[in-house]
Tab-separated table of N, CA and C in Angstrom:
chain	number	residue	atom	x	y	z
A	13	UNK	N	-3.708	9.300	-28.101
A	13	UNK	CA	-2.814	10.489	-27.840
A	13	UNK	C	-3.004	11.586	-25.716
A	14	UNK	N	-3.932	11.206	-25.636
A	14	UNK	CA	-4.007	11.953	-24.798
A	14	UNK	C	-3.391	11.210	-23.094
A	15	UNK	N	-3.206	9.492	-23.283
A	15	UNK	CA	-2.616	8.561	-22.273
A	15	UNK	C	-1.342	9.007	-23.318
A	16	UNK	N	-0.520	9.664	-24.745
A	16	UNK	CA	1.140	9.940	-25.131
A	16	UNK	C	1.536	10.999	-24.116
A	17	UNK	N	0.359	12.273	-23.720
A	17	UNK	CA	0.276	13.344	-23.697
A	17	UNK	C	0.969	13.146	-21.463
A	18	UNK	N	0.231	11.630	-21.127
A	18	UNK	CA	0.105	11.715	-19.991
A	18	UNK	C	1.824	11.027	-19.475
A	19	UNK	N	1.926	10.817	-20.684
A	19	UNK	CA	3.654	9.900	-20.126
A	19	UNK	C	4.442	11.169	-19.724
A	20	UNK	N	4.073	11.604	-20.973
A	20	UNK	CA	4.622	13.171	-21.492
A	20	UNK	C	4.854	14.450	-20.697
A	21	UNK	N	3.572	14.536	-20.026
A	21	UNK	CA	3.750	15.446	-18.808
A	21	UNK	C	3.848	15.413	-18.326
A	22	UNK	N	4.039	13.191	-17.382
A	22	UNK	CA	4.669	12.796	-15.900
A	22	UNK	C	6.600	13.614	-16.075
A	23	UNK	N	6.779	12.753	-17.299
A	23	UNK	CA	8.046	13.386	-17.296
A	23	UNK	C	8.381	14.550	-16.506
A	24	UNK	N	7.629	15.720	-18.255
A	24	UNK	CA	8.332	17.015	-18.089
A	24	UNK	C	7.577	17.976	-16.609
A	25	UNK	N	7.416	17.412	-15.939
A	25	UNK	CA	5.891	18.396	-14.584
A	25	UNK	C	7.487	17.980	-14.056
A	26	UNK	N	8.210	15.551	-13.766
A	26	UNK	CA	8.495	16.172	-12.471
A	26	UNK	C	10.063	16.511	-12.099
A	27	UNK	N	10.388	17.292	-13.629
A	27	UNK	CA	11.763	17.912	-13.790
A	27	UNK	C	11.464	19.372	-13.662
A	28	UNK	N	9.754	20.160	-13.724
A	28	UNK	CA	9.782	21.123	-14.382
A	28	UNK	C	9.373	21.209	-12.351
A	29	UNK	N	8.641	20.900	-11.896
A	29	UNK	CA	8.671	20.790	-9.965
A	29	UNK	C	9.806	21.084	-9.716
A	30	UNK	N	11.084	20.927	-9.581
A	30	UNK	CA	12.133	21.198	-9.168
A	30	UNK	C	12.733	22.489	-9.456
A	31	UNK	N	12.216	22.905	-10.062
A	31	UNK	CA	12.249	25.183	-11.503
A	31	UNK	C	11.075	25.282	-10.484
A	32	UNK	N	10.053	25.035	-10.540
A	32	UNK	CA	8.800	25.929	-10.101
A	32	UNK	C	7.915	26.550	-8.812
A	33	UNK	N	8.392	23.787	-7.819
A	33	UNK	CA	7.684	23.501	-6.745
A	33	UNK	C	6.953	23.957	-7.362
A	34	UNK	N	6.122	21.826	-6.616
A	34	UNK	CA	5.176	21.424	-6.772
A	34	UNK	C	4.309	22.457	-6.406
A	35	UNK	N	4.058	22.835	-5.687
A	35	UNK	CA	2.771	23.702	-5.089
A	35	UNK	C	2.447	24.606	-6.109
A	36	UNK	N	3.219	25.308	-6.615
A	36	UNK	CA	2.430	26.273	-8.004
A	36	UNK	C	2.199	25.562	-8.827
A	37	UNK	N	3.508	24.282	-9.462
A	37	UNK	CA	2.770	23.654	-10.293
A	37	UNK	C	0.904	23.167	-10.516
A	38	UNK	N	0.971	22.413	-8.804
A	38	UNK	CA	-0.017	22.262	-9.520
A	38	UNK	C	-1.304	22.897	-8.926
A	39	UNK	N	-1.512	23.878	-8.502
A	39	UNK	CA	-2.223	24.498	-8.765
A	39	UNK	C	-2.753	24.900	-10.761
A	40	UNK	N	-0.928	24.691	-10.951
A	40	UNK	CA	-1.842	26.117	-12.341
A	40	UNK	C	-2.468	24.568	-13.637
A	41	UNK	N	-2.134	23.149	-12.796
A	41	UNK	CA	-2.433	21.963	-14.246
A	41	UNK	C	-4.301	22.475	-13.722
A	42	UNK	N	-4.557	22.778	-13.186
A	42	UNK	CA	-6.392	22.948	-13.349
A	42	UNK	C	-6.992	24.073	-14.375
A	43	UNK	N	-5.750	24.822	-14.339
A	43	UNK	CA	-5.876	26.191	-15.336
A	43	UNK	C	-5.505	25.263	-16.544
A	44	UNK	N	-4.750	24.768	-16.575
A	44	UNK	CA	-4.398	24.204	-17.470
A	44	UNK	C	-5.513	23.207	-18.496
A	45	UNK	N	-5.907	22.643	-17.803
A	45	UNK	CA	-7.376	21.435	-18.107
A	45	UNK	C	-8.898	22.287	-18.578
A	46	UNK	N	-9.210	23.650	-18.171
A	46	UNK	CA	-9.633	24.415	-18.380
A	46	UNK	C	-9.980	24.643	-19.386
A	47	UNK	N	-8.578	25.384	-19.659
A	47	UNK	CA	-8.103	26.137	-21.015
A	47	UNK	C	-8.420	25.242	-22.048
A	48	UNK	N	-7.627	23.762	-21.596
A	48	UNK	CA	-7.518	22.656	-22.948
A	48	UNK	C	-9.251	22.241	-23.300
A	49	UNK	N	-10.224	22.089	-22.515
A	49	UNK	CA	-11.144	21.499	-22.663
A	49	UNK	C	-11.994	22.629	-23.459
A	50	UNK	N	-12.190	23.943	-23.150
A	50	UNK	CA	-12.136	24.897	-22.927
A	50	UNK	C	-12.020	25.793	-24.999
A	51	UNK	N	-11.061	24.830	-25.855
A	51	UNK	CA	-10.073	25.010	-26.980
A	51	UNK	C	-10.761	23.597	-27.639
A	52	UNK	N	-11.512	22.783	-27.146
A	52	UNK	CA	-11.026	21.445	-27.988
A	52	UNK	C	-12.579	21.582	-28.798
A	53	UNK	N	-13.321	21.393	-28.706
A	53	UNK	CA	-14.959	22.734	-29.433
A	53	UNK	C	-13.832	23.328	-30.655
A	54	UNK	N	-12.906	24.080	-30.569
A	54	UNK	CA	-11.740	24.663	-32.229
A	54	UNK	C	-11.118	24.332	-32.824
A	55	UNK	N	-11.141	22.497	-32.304
A	55	UNK	CA	-9.451	21.660	-33.077
A	55	UNK	C	-10.859	21.367	-34.597
A	56	UNK	N	-10.104	22.599	-36.065
A	56	UNK	CA	-10.441	22.042	-37.160
A	56	UNK	C	-9.373	20.804	-38.081
A	57	UNK	N	-9.759	20.049	-38.375
A	57	UNK	CA	-9.446	19.036	-38.447
A	57	UNK	C	-8.683	17.884	-37.853
A	58	UNK	N	-7.790	16.975	-38.022
A	58	UNK	CA	-7.446	15.422	-36.871
A	58	UNK	C	-5.740	16.293	-36.542
A	59	UNK	N	-5.722	16.946	-37.177
A	59	UNK	CA	-4.079	17.167	-35.973
A	59	UNK	C	-4.386	18.583	-35.610
A	60	UNK	N	-5.005	18.716	-35.398
A	60	UNK	CA	-5.700	20.160	-34.187
A	60	UNK	C	-6.047	19.886	-33.329
A	61	UNK	N	-7.055	18.969	-33.537
A	61	UNK	CA	-7.847	17.611	-32.309
A	61	UNK	C	-7.097	16.946	-31.622
A	62	UNK	N	-5.639	16.203	-32.315
A	62	UNK	CA	-5.382	15.271	-31.961
A	62	UNK	C	-4.143	15.870	-30.678
A	63	UNK	N	-3.828	16.806	-31.721
A	63	UNK	CA	-2.623	17.649	-30.792
A	63	UNK	C	-3.919	18.213	-30.055
A	64	UNK	N	-4.986	19.243	-29.816
A	64	UNK	CA	-5.267	18.911	-27.322
A	64	UNK	C	-5.778	17.929	-27.622
A	65	UNK	N	-5.691	16.588	-28.407
A	65	UNK	CA	-6.329	15.909	-26.797
A	65	UNK	C	-4.575	14.459	-26.280
A	66	UNK	N	-3.217	16.021	-26.859
A	66	UNK	CA	-2.011	14.976	-26.039
A	66	UNK	C	-1.643	16.685	-25.330
A	67	UNK	N	-2.654	17.434	-25.427
A	67	UNK	CA	-2.190	18.755	-24.106
A	67	UNK	C	-2.922	18.531	-22.945
A	68	UNK	N	-4.082	18.338	-24.203
A	68	UNK	CA	-4.990	17.545	-22.548
A	68	UNK	C	-4.334	16.558	-21.561
A	69	UNK	N	-4.183	15.261	-22.308
A	69	UNK	CA	-2.766	15.032	-20.951
A	69	UNK	C	-2.305	15.391	-20.887
A	70	UNK	N	-0.804	16.270	-21.390
A	70	UNK	CA	0.023	16.962	-20.629
A	70	UNK	C	-0.605	17.548	-19.479
A	71	UNK	N	-2.121	18.339	-19.127
A	71	UNK	CA	-2.361	18.820	-18.033
A	71	UNK	C	-2.598	18.130	-17.100
A	72	UNK	N	-3.606	16.763	-17.206
A	72	UNK	CA	-4.108	16.308	-16.528
A	72	UNK	C	-2.710	15.311	-15.333
A	73	UNK	N	-2.022	15.227	-16.424
A	73	UNK	CA	-0.774	14.671	-15.590
A	73	UNK	C	0.093	13.803	-14.738
A	74	UNK	N	0.153	14.869	-14.612
A	74	UNK	CA	0.425	15.628	-12.359
A	74	UNK	C	-0.459	16.222	-11.613
A	75	UNK	N	-1.380	16.032	-12.066
A	75	UNK	CA	-2.493	16.747	-11.446
A	75	UNK	C	-2.952	15.692	-9.757
A	76	UNK	N	-2.222	14.158	-10.341
A	76	UNK	CA	-2.988	13.491	-9.123
A	76	UNK	C	-1.264	12.739	-8.212
A	77	UNK	N	-0.247	12.393	-9.076
A	77	UNK	CA	0.509	12.407	-8.242
A	77	UNK	C	0.698	13.276	-7.430
A	78	UNK	N	1.097	15.090	-7.457
A	78	UNK	CA	0.676	16.113	-7.035
A	78	UNK	C	-0.489	16.225	-6.151
A	79	UNK	N	-1.943	15.909	-6.716
A	79	UNK	CA	-2.612	15.805	-4.863
A	79	UNK	C	-2.525	14.838	-4.398
A	80	UNK	N	-1.318	13.284	-4.869
A	80	UNK	CA	-1.046	12.105	-3.667
A	80	UNK	C	-0.287	13.227	-2.866
A	81	UNK	N	0.072	13.154	-3.430
A	81	UNK	CA	1.550	13.783	-2.184
A	81	UNK	C	1.311	14.909	-1.477
A	82	UNK	N	0.226	15.663	-2.164
A	82	UNK	CA	-0.282	16.783	-0.801
A	82	UNK	C	-1.318	16.247	-0.105
A	83	UNK	N	-2.473	16.086	0.075
A	83	UNK	CA	-3.008	14.666	0.420
A	83	UNK	C	-2.474	13.558	2.190
A	84	UNK	N	-1.487	13.290	1.035
A	84	UNK	CA	-0.875	11.569	1.969
A	84	UNK	C	-0.133	13.111	3.021
A	85	UNK	N	0.187	14.231	2.564
A	85	UNK	CA	0.919	14.816	3.724
A	85	UNK	C	0.254	15.326	4.806
A	86	UNK	N	-0.579	15.971	4.290
A	86	UNK	CA	-1.804	16.980	4.762
A	86	UNK	C	-2.859	15.923	6.014
A	87	UNK	N	-3.306	15.019	5.682
A	87	UNK	CA	-3.376	13.242	6.840
A	87	UNK	C	-2.093	12.169	6.828
A	88	UNK	N	-1.596	13.050	7.426
A	88	UNK	CA	0.168	12.347	7.625
A	88	UNK	C	-0.617	10.676	8.984
A	89	UNK	N	-0.452	9.821	8.487
A	89	UNK	CA	-1.337	8.875	9.563
A	89	UNK	C	-2.162	8.090	8.827
A	90	UNK	N	-2.958	8.758	7.325
A	90	UNK	CA	-4.290	7.933	7.021
A	90	UNK	C	-3.416	7.930	5.082
A	91	UNK	N	-2.360	7.818	4.535
A	91	UNK	CA	-2.016	8.432	3.781
A	91	UNK	C	-2.432	6.459	2.748
A	92	UNK	N	-2.830	5.446	3.682
A	92	UNK	CA	-3.044	4.748	3.239
A	92	UNK	C	-4.818	4.782	2.426
A	93	UNK	N	-5.432	5.051	3.292
A	93	UNK	CA	-6.905	5.865	2.698
A	93	UNK	C	-7.289	6.750	1.851
A	94	UNK	N	-6.437	7.513	2.400
A	94	UNK	CA	-6.526	8.836	1.472
A	94	UNK	C	-5.578	8.391	0.496
A	95	UNK	N	-4.818	7.840	0.015
A	95	UNK	CA	-4.246	6.738	-1.774
A	95	UNK	C	-5.767	6.479	-2.477
A	96	UNK	N	-5.749	5.486	-1.570
A	96	UNK	CA	-6.599	4.102	-1.953
A	96	UNK	C	-8.041	4.863	-2.669
A	97	UNK	N	-8.840	6.158	-2.072
A	97	UNK	CA	-9.859	6.790	-1.949
A	97	UNK	C	-9.745	7.924	-3.160
A	98	UNK	N	-8.485	8.041	-3.490
A	98	UNK	CA	-8.230	9.082	-5.098
A	98	UNK	C	-8.124	8.563	-5.848
A	99	UNK	N	-7.207	7.048	-5.490
A	99	UNK	CA	-6.408	6.423	-6.527
A	99	UNK	C	-8.394	5.371	-7.750
A	100	UNK	N	-9.892	5.536	-5.955
A	100	UNK	CA	-10.949	4.873	-6.538
A	100	UNK	C	-11.532	5.974	-6.993
A	101	UNK	N	-11.551	6.710	-6.650
A	101	UNK	CA	-12.155	8.607	-6.751
A	101	UNK	C	-11.723	8.224	-9.207
A	102	UNK	N	-11.273	8.044	-9.441
A	102	UNK	CA	-9.395	7.982	-10.359
A	102	UNK	C	-10.349	7.199	-11.641
A	103	UNK	N	-10.582	6.047	-10.618
A	103	UNK	CA	-11.853	5.020	-11.196
A	103	UNK	C	-13.147	4.932	-11.946
A	104	UNK	N	-13.776	5.773	-10.800
A	104	UNK	CA	-15.139	5.379	-11.131
A	104	UNK	C	-14.640	6.273	-11.544
A	105	UNK	N	-14.142	8.184	-12.212
A	105	UNK	CA	-14.044	9.124	-12.912
A	105	UNK	C	-14.275	8.755	-14.299
A	106	UNK	N	-12.510	7.562	-14.489
A	106	UNK	CA	-12.975	7.358	-16.192
A	106	UNK	C	-13.526	6.127	-16.364
A	107	UNK	N	-14.438	5.274	-15.580
A	107	UNK	CA	-15.395	4.227	-15.458
A	107	UNK	C	-16.523	4.844	-15.793
A	108	UNK	N	-16.602	5.322	-15.257
A	108	UNK	CA	-18.371	5.994	-14.710
A	108	UNK	C	-17.922	7.102	-16.292
A	109	UNK	N	-17.665	8.168	-16.432
A	109	UNK	CA	-17.390	8.568	-17.491
A	109	UNK	C	-17.280	8.226	-18.711
A	110	UNK	N	-17.111	7.552	-18.985
A	110	UNK	CA	-16.109	5.958	-20.398
A	110	UNK	C	-17.782	5.175	-20.496
A	111	UNK	N	-18.935	5.537	-19.569
A	111	UNK	CA	-20.062	5.366	-20.284
A	111	UNK	C	-21.694	5.759	-19.682
A	112	UNK	N	-21.031	6.827	-19.610
A	112	UNK	CA	-22.201	8.412	-19.509
A	112	UNK	C	-21.968	9.166	-20.315
A	113	UNK	N	-20.902	8.496	-21.543
A	113	UNK	CA	-20.488	9.646	-22.590
A	113	UNK	C	-21.954	9.541	-23.406
A	114	UNK	N	-21.768	8.404	-23.570
A	114	UNK	CA	-23.281	8.168	-24.508
A	114	UNK	C	-24.583	8.298	-23.802
A	115	UNK	N	-24.610	9.090	-22.955
A	115	UNK	CA	-25.857	9.235	-22.347
A	115	UNK	C	-26.632	10.944	-22.590
A	116	UNK	N	-24.919	11.749	-22.516
A	116	UNK	CA	-24.706	13.288	-22.295
A	116	UNK	C	-24.776	13.463	-23.743
A	117	UNK	N	-23.762	12.643	-24.558
A	117	UNK	CA	-23.786	13.399	-26.099
A	117	UNK	C	-25.221	13.323	-26.356
A	118	UNK	N	-26.556	12.170	-25.820
A	118	UNK	CA	-27.582	12.731	-26.645
A	118	UNK	C	-28.838	13.683	-26.429
A	119	UNK	N	-27.815	14.420	-25.634
A	119	UNK	CA	-28.497	15.566	-24.438
A	119	UNK	C	-28.006	16.691	-25.252
A	120	UNK	N	-26.607	16.926	-26.050
A	120	UNK	CA	-25.479	17.648	-26.017
A	120	UNK	C	-24.698	17.826	-26.369
A	121	UNK	N	-24.063	18.186	-27.442
A	121	UNK	CA	-23.164	18.325	-28.259
A	121	UNK	C	-21.460	17.752	-27.752
A	122	UNK	N	-21.034	17.853	-28.203
A	122	UNK	CA	-19.384	17.441	-28.023
A	122	UNK	C	-18.867	19.384	-27.398
A	123	UNK	N	-19.394	20.482	-27.894
A	123	UNK	CA	-19.038	21.478	-27.849
A	123	UNK	C	-19.252	21.529	-26.375
A	124	UNK	N	-20.581	21.381	-25.995
A	124	UNK	CA	-21.121	21.634	-25.304
A	124	UNK	C	-20.710	21.227	-23.931
A	125	UNK	N	-20.303	19.909	-24.185
A	125	UNK	CA	-20.032	18.276	-23.269
A	125	UNK	C	-19.224	19.771	-22.296
A	126	UNK	N	-17.591	19.717	-23.624
A	126	UNK	CA	-16.378	19.597	-22.986
A	126	UNK	C	-15.970	21.659	-22.094
A	127	UNK	N	-16.708	21.964	-22.967
A	127	UNK	CA	-17.059	23.438	-22.355
A	127	UNK	C	-17.957	23.523	-20.808
A	128	UNK	N	-18.013	23.026	-20.661
A	128	UNK	CA	-19.160	22.269	-19.399
A	128	UNK	C	-18.161	21.802	-18.374
A	129	UNK	N	-17.535	21.126	-19.440
A	129	UNK	CA	-16.898	19.814	-17.426
A	129	UNK	C	-14.837	21.224	-17.562
A	130	UNK	N	-15.036	22.080	-18.167
A	130	UNK	CA	-13.916	22.837	-18.349
A	130	UNK	C	-14.516	23.577	-16.668
A	131	UNK	N	-15.655	23.703	-16.571
A	131	UNK	CA	-15.942	24.319	-15.629
A	131	UNK	C	-16.130	23.290	-14.164
A	132	UNK	N	-15.387	22.076	-14.080
A	132	UNK	CA	-15.417	21.056	-12.865
A	132	UNK	C	-13.182	22.068	-12.361
A	133	UNK	N	-12.426	21.568	-13.644
A	133	UNK	CA	-10.818	21.938	-13.341
A	133	UNK	C	-10.883	23.246	-12.561
A	134	UNK	N	-12.207	24.258	-12.860
A	134	UNK	CA	-12.205	26.463	-12.824
A	134	UNK	C	-12.534	25.822	-11.232
A	135	UNK	N	-13.327	24.880	-10.818
A	135	UNK	CA	-14.198	24.726	-9.565
A	135	UNK	C	-12.997	24.230	-8.340
A	136	UNK	N	-11.983	23.118	-9.182
A	136	UNK	CA	-11.353	22.845	-7.944
A	136	UNK	C	-9.889	23.514	-7.567
A	137	UNK	N	-9.786	24.886	-9.293
A	137	UNK	CA	-8.741	25.127	-8.848
A	137	UNK	C	-9.500	26.744	-8.036
A	138	UNK	N	-10.741	26.849	-8.142
A	138	UNK	CA	-11.640	27.607	-7.074
A	138	UNK	C	-11.008	27.431	-5.734
A	139	UNK	N	-11.204	25.784	-5.275
A	139	UNK	CA	-11.232	25.348	-3.720
A	139	UNK	C	-9.796	25.157	-3.497
A	140	UNK	N	-8.269	25.111	-4.193
A	140	UNK	CA	-7.522	25.118	-4.047
A	140	UNK	C	-7.223	26.410	-3.406
A	141	UNK	N	-6.927	27.853	-4.152
A	141	UNK	CA	-7.010	28.533	-3.871
A	141	UNK	C	-7.617	29.788	-2.752
A	142	UNK	N	-8.951	28.877	-2.230
A	142	UNK	CA	-9.568	29.364	-0.760
A	142	UNK	C	-8.822	28.244	0.541
A	143	UNK	N	-8.781	27.041	-0.403
A	143	UNK	CA	-7.752	26.352	0.965
A	143	UNK	C	-6.112	26.894	1.471
A	144	UNK	N	-5.668	27.840	0.947
A	144	UNK	CA	-4.306	28.403	0.817
A	144	UNK	C	-4.999	29.664	1.553
A	145	UNK	N	-6.189	30.494	1.174
A	145	UNK	CA	-6.841	31.621	2.160
A	145	UNK	C	-6.651	30.998	3.315
A	146	UNK	N	-7.363	29.971	3.524
A	146	UNK	CA	-7.888	29.527	5.052
A	146	UNK	C	-6.420	29.759	5.153
A	147	UNK	N	-5.851	29.065	4.665
A	147	UNK	CA	-3.979	28.176	5.926
A	147	UNK	C	-4.274	29.519	6.180
A	148	UNK	N	-3.940	31.042	4.987
A	148	UNK	CA	-3.023	31.618	5.464
A	148	UNK	C	-3.391	32.269	6.421
A	149	UNK	N	-5.144	32.258	6.525
A	149	UNK	CA	-5.360	33.410	7.240
A	149	UNK	C	-5.073	33.102	9.175
A	150	UNK	N	-5.223	31.484	9.447
A	150	UNK	CA	-5.184	31.039	10.329
A	150	UNK	C	-3.896	31.146	11.141
A	151	UNK	N	-2.731	31.531	10.015
A	151	UNK	CA	-1.185	31.112	10.558
A	151	UNK	C	-1.426	32.383	12.041
A	152	UNK	N	0.085	31.670	12.209
A	152	UNK	CA	0.424	32.008	13.752
A	152	UNK	C	-0.062	31.405	14.724
A	153	UNK	N	0.105	30.355	14.801
A	153	UNK	CA	0.565	29.128	15.669
A	153	UNK	C	-1.807	28.275	15.456
A	154	UNK	N	-2.311	29.024	14.644
A	154	UNK	CA	-3.182	28.520	15.872
A	154	UNK	C	-3.618	26.801	14.391
A	155	UNK	N	-2.826	26.302	14.130
A	155	UNK	CA	-3.052	24.945	13.225
A	155	UNK	C	-1.554	24.965	13.766
A	156	UNK	N	-0.976	23.754	13.881
A	156	UNK	CA	0.311	22.881	13.827
A	156	UNK	C	0.818	22.716	13.019
A	157	UNK	N	2.496	22.325	12.786
A	157	UNK	CA	3.314	22.418	11.040
A	157	UNK	C	1.991	21.204	10.754
A	158	UNK	N	2.248	20.604	11.162
A	158	UNK	CA	1.486	18.894	11.234
A	158	UNK	C	0.357	19.216	10.154
A	159	UNK	N	-0.435	20.058	10.966
A	159	UNK	CA	-2.294	20.223	9.860
A	159	UNK	C	-1.889	21.338	8.859
A	160	UNK	N	-0.848	21.650	8.387
A	160	UNK	CA	-0.491	22.614	6.976
A	160	UNK	C	-0.759	22.161	6.457
A	161	UNK	N	-1.883	22.260	5.336
A	161	UNK	CA	-1.621	21.097	4.171
A	161	UNK	C	-1.048	22.483	3.171
A	162	UNK	N	0.170	22.008	1.916
A	162	UNK	CA	0.419	22.688	1.037
A	162	UNK	C	1.408	23.888	1.449
A	163	UNK	N	2.165	23.000	2.582
A	163	UNK	CA	3.176	23.951	2.865
A	163	UNK	C	4.613	24.294	1.216
A	164	UNK	N	4.898	23.235	0.649
A	164	UNK	CA	5.964	23.097	0.122
A	164	UNK	C	5.525	24.425	-1.320
A	165	UNK	N	6.032	24.549	-1.872
A	165	UNK	CA	6.465	24.564	-3.684
A	165	UNK	C	6.945	25.943	-3.515
């Protein structure tokens, strides 16, 4: 269900970005991820669990493509290195996460793990907002247009 949510979400957000803008969409996705992770322990039964896993896929679906777009724009001239680092990070997260889940499960319940995992997208959201505020405070010529991330959206 998660990967189905990824597929549906990528199509949905490809259209939604045209209406909301890439930047606004990108900033909302970590909040959606955190919400779903917080709600997962409340699932009662197979259908609510499957629905929430699909919702998690939708919430995650556009974050990597939008991050790639903004990061390669921000680090113009280093697009290959930036894209490779982001994809490598994704692979490490998926690969390591799969193996460490068993170890973590011995230390805490799924309820605790999902709720703790909700902190990571919230941290990302805080960092994105701070980065935006830093950019705004330096406006007025202090940064060249090429060095200002997240211009559109």
